[in-house]
CSV table of C-alpha atoms and ligand atoms in Angstrom, one decimal:
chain,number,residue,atom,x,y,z
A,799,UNK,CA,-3.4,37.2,-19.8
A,800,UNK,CA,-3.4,38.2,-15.9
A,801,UNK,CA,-7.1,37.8,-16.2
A,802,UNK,CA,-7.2,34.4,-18.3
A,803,UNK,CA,-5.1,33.1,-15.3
A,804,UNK,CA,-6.9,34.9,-12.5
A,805,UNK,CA,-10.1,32.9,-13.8
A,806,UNK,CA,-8.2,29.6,-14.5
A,807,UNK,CA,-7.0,29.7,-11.1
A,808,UNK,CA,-10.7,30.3,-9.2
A,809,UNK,CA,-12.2,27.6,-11.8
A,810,UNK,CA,-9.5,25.4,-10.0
A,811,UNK,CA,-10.1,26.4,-6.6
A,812,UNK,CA,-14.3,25.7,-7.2
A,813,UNK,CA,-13.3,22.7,-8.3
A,814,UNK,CA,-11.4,21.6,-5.5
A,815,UNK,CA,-13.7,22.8,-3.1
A,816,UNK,CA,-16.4,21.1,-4.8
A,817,UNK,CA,-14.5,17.8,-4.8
A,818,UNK,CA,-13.2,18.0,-1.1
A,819,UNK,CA,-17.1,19.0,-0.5
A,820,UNK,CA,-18.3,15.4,-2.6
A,821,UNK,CA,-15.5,13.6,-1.0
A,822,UNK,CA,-16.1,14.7,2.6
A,823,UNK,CA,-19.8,12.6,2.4
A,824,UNK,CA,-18.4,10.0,0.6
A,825,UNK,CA,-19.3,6.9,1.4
A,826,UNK,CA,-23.3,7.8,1.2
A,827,UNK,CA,-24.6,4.7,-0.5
A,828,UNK,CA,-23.2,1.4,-1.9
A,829,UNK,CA,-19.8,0.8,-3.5
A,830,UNK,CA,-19.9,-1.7,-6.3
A,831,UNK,CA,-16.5,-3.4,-6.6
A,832,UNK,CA,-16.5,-4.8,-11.1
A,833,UNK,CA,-14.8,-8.1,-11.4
A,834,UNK,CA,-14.1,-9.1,-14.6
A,835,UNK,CA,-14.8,-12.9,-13.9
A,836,UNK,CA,-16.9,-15.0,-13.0
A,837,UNK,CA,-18.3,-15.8,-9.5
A,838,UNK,CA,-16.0,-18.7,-7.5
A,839,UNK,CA,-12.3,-17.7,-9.2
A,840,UNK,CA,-9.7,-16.6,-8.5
A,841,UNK,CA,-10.4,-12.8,-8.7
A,842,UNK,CA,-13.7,-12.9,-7.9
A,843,UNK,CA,-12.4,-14.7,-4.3
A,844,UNK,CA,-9.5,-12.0,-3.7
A,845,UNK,CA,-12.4,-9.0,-3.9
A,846,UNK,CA,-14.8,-10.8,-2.0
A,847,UNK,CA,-12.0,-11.1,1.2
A,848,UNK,CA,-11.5,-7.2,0.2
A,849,UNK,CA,-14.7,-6.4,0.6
A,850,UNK,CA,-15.6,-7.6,3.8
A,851,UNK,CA,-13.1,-5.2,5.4
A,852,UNK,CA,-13.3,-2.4,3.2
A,853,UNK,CA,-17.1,-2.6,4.5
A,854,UNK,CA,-16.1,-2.2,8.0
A,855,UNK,CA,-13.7,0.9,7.0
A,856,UNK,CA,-15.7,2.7,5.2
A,857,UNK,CA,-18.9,2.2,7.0
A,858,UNK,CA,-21.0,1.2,4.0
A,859,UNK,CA,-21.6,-2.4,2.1
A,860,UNK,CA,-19.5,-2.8,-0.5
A,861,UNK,CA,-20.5,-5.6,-2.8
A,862,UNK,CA,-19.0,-7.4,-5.6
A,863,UNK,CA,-20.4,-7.7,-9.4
A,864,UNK,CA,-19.3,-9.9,-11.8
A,865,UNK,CA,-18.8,-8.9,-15.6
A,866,UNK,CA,-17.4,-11.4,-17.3
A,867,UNK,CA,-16.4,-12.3,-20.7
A,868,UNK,CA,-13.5,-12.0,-23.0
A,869,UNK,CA,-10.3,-12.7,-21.4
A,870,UNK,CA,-11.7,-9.9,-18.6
A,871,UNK,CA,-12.0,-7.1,-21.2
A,872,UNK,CA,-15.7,-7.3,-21.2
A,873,UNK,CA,-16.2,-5.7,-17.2
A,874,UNK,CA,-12.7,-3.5,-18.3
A,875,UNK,CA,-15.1,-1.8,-20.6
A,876,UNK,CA,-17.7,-1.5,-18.8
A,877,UNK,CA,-15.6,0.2,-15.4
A,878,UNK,CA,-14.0,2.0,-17.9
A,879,UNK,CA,-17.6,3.9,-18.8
A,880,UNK,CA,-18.8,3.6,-15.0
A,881,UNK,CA,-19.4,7.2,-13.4
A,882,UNK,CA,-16.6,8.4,-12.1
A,883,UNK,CA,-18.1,9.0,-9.0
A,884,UNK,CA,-16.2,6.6,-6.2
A,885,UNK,CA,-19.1,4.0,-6.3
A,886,UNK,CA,-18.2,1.9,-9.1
A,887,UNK,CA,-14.3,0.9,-8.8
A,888,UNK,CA,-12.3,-2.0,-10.2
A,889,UNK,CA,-10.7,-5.2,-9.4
A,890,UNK,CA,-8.5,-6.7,-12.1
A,891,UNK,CA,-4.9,-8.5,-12.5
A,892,UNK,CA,-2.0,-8.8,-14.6
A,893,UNK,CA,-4.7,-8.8,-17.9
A,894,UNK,CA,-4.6,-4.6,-17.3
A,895,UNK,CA,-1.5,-5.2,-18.7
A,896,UNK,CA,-1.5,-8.2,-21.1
A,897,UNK,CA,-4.6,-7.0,-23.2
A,898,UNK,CA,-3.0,-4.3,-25.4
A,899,UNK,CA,-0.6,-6.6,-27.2
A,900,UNK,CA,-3.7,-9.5,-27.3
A,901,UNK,CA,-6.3,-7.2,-28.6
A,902,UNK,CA,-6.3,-5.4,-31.9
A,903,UNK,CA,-9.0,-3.7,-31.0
A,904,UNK,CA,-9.4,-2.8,-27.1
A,905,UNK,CA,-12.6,-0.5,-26.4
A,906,UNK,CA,-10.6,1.2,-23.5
A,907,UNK,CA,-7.2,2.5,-22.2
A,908,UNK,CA,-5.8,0.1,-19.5
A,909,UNK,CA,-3.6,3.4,-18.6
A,910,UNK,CA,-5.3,6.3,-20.0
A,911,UNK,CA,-9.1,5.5,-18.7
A,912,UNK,CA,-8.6,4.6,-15.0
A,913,UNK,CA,-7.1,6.2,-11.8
A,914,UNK,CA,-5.4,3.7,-10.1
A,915,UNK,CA,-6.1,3.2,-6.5
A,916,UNK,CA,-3.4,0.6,-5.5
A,917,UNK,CA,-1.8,-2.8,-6.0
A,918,UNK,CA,-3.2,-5.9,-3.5
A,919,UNK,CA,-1.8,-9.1,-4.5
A,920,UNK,CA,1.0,-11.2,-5.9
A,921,UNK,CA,-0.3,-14.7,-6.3
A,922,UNK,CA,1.9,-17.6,-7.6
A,923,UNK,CA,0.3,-19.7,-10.6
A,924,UNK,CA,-0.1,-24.0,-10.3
A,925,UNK,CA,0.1,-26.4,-13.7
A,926,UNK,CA,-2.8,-28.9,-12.1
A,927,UNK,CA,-4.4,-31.4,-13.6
A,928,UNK,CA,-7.7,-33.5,-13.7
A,929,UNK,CA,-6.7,-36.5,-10.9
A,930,UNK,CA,-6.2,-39.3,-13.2
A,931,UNK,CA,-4.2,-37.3,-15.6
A,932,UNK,CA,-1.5,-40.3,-16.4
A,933,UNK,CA,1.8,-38.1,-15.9
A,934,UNK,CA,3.4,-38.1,-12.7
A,935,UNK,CA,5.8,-34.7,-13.1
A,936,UNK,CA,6.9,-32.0,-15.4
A,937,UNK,CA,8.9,-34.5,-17.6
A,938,UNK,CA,6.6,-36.7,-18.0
A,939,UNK,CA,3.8,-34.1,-18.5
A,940,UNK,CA,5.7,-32.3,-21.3
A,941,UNK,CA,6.7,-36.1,-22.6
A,942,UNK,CA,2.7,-36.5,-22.7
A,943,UNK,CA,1.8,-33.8,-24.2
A,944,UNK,CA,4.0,-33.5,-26.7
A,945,UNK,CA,2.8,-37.2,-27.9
A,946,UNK,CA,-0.8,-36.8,-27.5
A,947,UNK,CA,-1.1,-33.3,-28.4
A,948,UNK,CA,-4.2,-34.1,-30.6
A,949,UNK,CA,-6.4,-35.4,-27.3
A,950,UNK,CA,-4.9,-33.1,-24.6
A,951,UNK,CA,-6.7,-30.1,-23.9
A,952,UNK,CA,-5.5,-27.2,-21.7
A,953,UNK,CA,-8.8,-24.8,-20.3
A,954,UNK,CA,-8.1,-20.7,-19.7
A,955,UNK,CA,-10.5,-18.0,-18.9
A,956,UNK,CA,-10.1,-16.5,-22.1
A,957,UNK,CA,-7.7,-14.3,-24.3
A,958,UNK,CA,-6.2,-11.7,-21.7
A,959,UNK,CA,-7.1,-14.2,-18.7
A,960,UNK,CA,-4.0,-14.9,-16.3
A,961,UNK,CA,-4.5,-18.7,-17.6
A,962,UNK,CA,-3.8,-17.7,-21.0
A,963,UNK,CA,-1.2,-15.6,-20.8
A,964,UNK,CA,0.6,-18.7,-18.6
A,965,UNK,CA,-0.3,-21.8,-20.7
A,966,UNK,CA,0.9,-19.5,-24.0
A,967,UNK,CA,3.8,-19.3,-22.1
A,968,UNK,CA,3.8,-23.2,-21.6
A,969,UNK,CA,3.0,-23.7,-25.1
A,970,UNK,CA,5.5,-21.7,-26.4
A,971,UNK,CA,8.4,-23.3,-23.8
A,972,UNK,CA,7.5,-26.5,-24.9
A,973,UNK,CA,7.0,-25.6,-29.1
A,974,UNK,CA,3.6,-27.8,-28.7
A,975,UNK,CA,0.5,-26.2,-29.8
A,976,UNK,CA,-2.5,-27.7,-27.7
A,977,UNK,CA,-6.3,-27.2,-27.7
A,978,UNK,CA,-7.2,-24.7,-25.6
A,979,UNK,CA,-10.9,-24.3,-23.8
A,980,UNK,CA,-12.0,-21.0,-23.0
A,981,UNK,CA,-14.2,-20.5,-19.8
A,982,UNK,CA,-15.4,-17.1,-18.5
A,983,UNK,CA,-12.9,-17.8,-15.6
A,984,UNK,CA,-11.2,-20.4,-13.9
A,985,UNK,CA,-14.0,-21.2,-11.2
A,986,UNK,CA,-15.7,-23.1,-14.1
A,987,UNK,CA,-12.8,-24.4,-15.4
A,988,UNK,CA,-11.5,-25.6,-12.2
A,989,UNK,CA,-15.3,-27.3,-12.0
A,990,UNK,CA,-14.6,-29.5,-15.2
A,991,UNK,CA,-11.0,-30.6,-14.1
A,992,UNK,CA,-12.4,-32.1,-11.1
A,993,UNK,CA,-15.2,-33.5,-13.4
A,994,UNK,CA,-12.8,-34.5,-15.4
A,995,UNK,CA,-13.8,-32.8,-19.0
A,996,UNK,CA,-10.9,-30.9,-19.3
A,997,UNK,CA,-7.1,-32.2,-19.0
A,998,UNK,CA,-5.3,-29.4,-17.4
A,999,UNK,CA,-5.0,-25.8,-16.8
A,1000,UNK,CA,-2.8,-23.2,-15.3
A,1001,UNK,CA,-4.4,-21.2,-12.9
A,1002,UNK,CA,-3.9,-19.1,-9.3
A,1003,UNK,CA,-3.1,-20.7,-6.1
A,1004,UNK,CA,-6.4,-18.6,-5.1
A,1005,UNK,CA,-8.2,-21.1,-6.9
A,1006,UNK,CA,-6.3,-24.5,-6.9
A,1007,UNK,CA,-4.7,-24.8,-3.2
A,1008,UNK,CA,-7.3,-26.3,-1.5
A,1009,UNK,CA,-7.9,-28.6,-4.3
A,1010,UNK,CA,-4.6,-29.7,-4.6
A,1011,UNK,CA,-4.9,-30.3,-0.3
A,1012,UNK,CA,-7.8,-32.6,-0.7
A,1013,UNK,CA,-5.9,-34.5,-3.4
A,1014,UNK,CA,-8.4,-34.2,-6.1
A,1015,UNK,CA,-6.4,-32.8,-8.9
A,1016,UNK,CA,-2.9,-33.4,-10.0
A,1017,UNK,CA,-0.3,-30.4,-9.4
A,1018,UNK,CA,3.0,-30.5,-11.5
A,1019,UNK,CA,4.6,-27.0,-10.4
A,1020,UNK,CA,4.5,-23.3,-9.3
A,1021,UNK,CA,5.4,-20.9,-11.9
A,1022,UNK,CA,7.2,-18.7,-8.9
A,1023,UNK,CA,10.8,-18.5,-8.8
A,1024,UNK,CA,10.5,-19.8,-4.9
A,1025,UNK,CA,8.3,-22.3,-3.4
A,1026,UNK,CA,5.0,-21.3,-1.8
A,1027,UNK,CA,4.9,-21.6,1.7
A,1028,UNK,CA,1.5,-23.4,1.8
A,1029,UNK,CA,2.3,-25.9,-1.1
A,1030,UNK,CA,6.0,-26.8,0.3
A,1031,UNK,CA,6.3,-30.0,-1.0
A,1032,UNK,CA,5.2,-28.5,-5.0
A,1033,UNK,CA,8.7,-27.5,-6.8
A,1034,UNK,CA,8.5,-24.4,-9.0
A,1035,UNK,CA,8.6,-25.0,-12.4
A,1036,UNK,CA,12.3,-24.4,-13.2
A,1037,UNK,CA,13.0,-27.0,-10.3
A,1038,UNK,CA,10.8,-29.3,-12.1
A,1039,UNK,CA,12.8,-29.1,-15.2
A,1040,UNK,CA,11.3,-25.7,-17.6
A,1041,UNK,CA,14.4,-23.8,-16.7
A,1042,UNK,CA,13.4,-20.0,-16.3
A,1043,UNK,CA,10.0,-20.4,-16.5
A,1044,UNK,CA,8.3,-17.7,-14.3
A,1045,UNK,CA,5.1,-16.1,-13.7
A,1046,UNK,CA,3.6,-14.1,-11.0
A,1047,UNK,CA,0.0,-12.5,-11.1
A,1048,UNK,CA,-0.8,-9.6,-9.5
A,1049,UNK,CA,-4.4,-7.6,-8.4
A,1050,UNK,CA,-5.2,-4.0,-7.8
A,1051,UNK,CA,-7.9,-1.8,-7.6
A,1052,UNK,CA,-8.5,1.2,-10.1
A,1053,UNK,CA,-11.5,3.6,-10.6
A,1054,UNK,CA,-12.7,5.3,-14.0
A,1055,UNK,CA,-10.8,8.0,-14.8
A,1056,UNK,CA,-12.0,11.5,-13.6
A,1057,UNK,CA,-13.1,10.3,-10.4
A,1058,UNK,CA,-11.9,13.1,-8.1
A,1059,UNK,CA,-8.6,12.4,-6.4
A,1060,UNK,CA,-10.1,13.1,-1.9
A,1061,UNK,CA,-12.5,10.1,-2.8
A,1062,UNK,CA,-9.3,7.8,-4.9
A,1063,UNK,CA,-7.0,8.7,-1.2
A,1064,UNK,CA,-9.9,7.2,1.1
A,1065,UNK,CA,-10.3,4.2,-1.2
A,1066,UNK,CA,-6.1,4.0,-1.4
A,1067,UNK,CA,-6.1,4.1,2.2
A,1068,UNK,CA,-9.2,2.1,2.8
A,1069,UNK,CA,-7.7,-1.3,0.9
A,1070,UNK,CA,-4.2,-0.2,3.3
A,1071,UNK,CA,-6.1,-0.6,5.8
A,1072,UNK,CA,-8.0,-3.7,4.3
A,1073,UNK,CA,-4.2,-5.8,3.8
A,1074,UNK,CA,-3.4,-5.7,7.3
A,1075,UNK,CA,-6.8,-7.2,8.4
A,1076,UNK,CA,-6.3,-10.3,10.4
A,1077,UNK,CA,-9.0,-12.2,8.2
A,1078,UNK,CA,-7.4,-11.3,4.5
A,1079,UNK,CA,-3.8,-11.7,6.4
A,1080,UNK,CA,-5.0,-15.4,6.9
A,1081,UNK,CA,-6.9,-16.5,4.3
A,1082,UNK,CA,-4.6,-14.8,1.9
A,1083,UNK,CA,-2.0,-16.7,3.3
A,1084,UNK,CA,-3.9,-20.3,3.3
A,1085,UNK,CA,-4.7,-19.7,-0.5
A,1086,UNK,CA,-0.8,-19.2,-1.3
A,1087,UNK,CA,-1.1,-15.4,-1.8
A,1088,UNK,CA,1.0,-12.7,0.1
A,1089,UNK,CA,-0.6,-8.7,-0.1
A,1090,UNK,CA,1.6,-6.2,-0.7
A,1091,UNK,CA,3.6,-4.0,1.4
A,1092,UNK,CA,1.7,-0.4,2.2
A,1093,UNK,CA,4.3,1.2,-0.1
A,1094,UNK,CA,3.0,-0.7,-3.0
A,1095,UNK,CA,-0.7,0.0,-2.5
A,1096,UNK,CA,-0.6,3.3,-3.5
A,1097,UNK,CA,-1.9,5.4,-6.8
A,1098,UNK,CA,2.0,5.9,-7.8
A,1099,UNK,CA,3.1,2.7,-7.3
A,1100,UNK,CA,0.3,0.9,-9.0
A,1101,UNK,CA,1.1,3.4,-12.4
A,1102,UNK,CA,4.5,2.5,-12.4
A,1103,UNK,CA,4.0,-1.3,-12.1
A,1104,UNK,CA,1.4,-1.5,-14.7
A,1105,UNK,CA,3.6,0.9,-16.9
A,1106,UNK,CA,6.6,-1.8,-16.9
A,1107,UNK,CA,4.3,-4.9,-16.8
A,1108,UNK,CA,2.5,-3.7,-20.3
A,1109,UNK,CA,6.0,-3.0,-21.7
A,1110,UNK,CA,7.5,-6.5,-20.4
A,1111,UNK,CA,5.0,-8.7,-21.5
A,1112,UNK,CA,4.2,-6.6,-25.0
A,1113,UNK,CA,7.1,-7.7,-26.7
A,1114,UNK,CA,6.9,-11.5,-25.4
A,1115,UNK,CA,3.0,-11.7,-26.6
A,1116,UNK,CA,3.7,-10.3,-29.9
A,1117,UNK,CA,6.2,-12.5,-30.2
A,1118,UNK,CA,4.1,-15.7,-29.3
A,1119,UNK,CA,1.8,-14.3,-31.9
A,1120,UNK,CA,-2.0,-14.2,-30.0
A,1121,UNK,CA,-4.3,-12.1,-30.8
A,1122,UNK,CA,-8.2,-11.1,-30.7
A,1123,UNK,CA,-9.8,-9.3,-34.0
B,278,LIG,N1,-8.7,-14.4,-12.9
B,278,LIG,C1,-9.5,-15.3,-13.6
B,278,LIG,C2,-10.7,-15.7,-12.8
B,278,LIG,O1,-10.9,-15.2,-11.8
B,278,LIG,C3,-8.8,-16.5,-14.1
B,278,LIG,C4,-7.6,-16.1,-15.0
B,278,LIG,O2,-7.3,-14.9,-15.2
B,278,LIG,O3,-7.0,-17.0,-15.4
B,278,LIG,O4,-11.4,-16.6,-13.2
């Protein structure tokens, strides 16, 4: 027994060294940040402002792919099965905790197959619409709707996608079942509202701020319980008139699971580091999005938040009755 633990505890210690060893060159080539949609959204444009100062910090380019597909499960998947070796991490939002209850059949463990580096973001959500959308509010939107439900079509980024999870929300606020469109994210979505071949959608301030500035879409609400401070004249959605609706998105980065804990501390304090640069302090801000306090981007806090997201919004998916095969 004193011998079983005697080797157990130098197997420990080789591996540690051997980690602090890996870790202590790390970053020695290219760090691959996995979004899981498409170029031009609203995730895709929160890891591309990461990624310029995590560059800087860690002294190495760190570039952003984009695996999309699937409501973001498809690039899940595929982080999921990355080496767990520090140069493939992962950039995702509130769908880490959303997918369980959506898919019957999820190919990974939002919990179980990632280390979690730390949270980023909280971004608000806009209801926007395509400019000569005839409502002129919430009432009249939901009066619209409701009466045209046939011809009005509401676009998403797919089951799992922070779009879907808030029009199902709409949808189920309102008991109207529309037409949804499915993109592989809300860049080309937002590309057809301003063409005008889709109706509306509900999608990140990330994507829809500057939009809404130059006039060219419609914007009925913010699904935050306060006002943002760059769309100040936009009333939330329970202002407008769907009392208690509320929905906040929120990014963080993870890493497959097993990659060794030195390298997930230098990437947790890298992104730290990364939130208080002037560059993603201000373009955050212009975009409607606020990072989170140092406290929050941490491995702990980031397990706990996903933990009692997936068990809030379980129960209210199942409920709405949405799910994947
Ligand atoms: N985050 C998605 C994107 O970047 C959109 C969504 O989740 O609704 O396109």
């Amino acid at each position: 027994m004193r011998k079983m633990l005697l080797l157990l505890t130098m197997a420990g210690l080789v591996l540690f060294s051997f980690q602090s060893l890996f870790a202590a060159d790390y970053p020695a080539k290219v760090i691959t940040i996995i979004v899981p949609f498409t170029a031009g959204g609203p995730t895709d444009t929160v890891a591309r402002l990461m990624a310029v100062p995590m560059s800087k910090a860690l002294n190495t380019q760190v570039i952003v792919e984009n695996v999309d597909g699937a409501g973001g499960t498809v690039g899940a998947n595929r982080a999921a099965k990355s080496a767990p070796d520090g140069y493939t991490i992962f950039l995702h939002h509130i769908g880490m905790a959303t997918a369980p209850a959506l898919y019957r059949k999820l190919p990974y463990n939002p919990i179980t197959d990632f280390e979690p580096i730390g949270l980023i973001n909280e971004v608000p959500m806009t209801f926007v619409a395509k400019k000569d959308f005839p409502a002129k509010n919430l009432k009249e939107l939901i009066t619209y709707v409701k009466a045209n439900k046939a011809k009005v079509n509401l676009a998403n980024a797919g089951l799992g996608a922070a779009s879907h999870l808030c029009g199902t929300l709409f949808m189920t606020a309102i008991e109207t079942d529309l037409t949804t469109i499915p993109y592989k994210g809300t860049g080309p979505a937002m590309n057809d509202l301003l063409g005008g071949q889709v109706d509306f959608m509900c999608d990140q301030t990330t994507n829809t701020t500057s939009q809404i500035k130059a006039g060219k879409i419609k914007v009925y609400g913010v699904t935050t319980k306060k006002r943002v401070p760059s769309l100040p004249d936009v009333p939330t959605m329970d202002e407008a008139g769907l009392k208690g609706f509320e929905v906040a998105i929120w990014h963080a980065f993870y890493a497959p699971k097993g990659t060794p804990k030195p390298i997930i501390d230098k990437l947790t304090k890298t992104v730290q580091v990364a939130l208080k640069d002037n560059m993603v302090k201000q373009r955050f801000g212009d975009l409607g999005t606020e990072p989170v306090s140092e406290d929050r981007a941490t491995p702990e806090a980031l397990r706990k938040h996903l933990k009692a997201e997936t068990d809030k919004w379980g129960p209210i998916l199942k409920k709405a009755g949405v799910y994947a095969d």
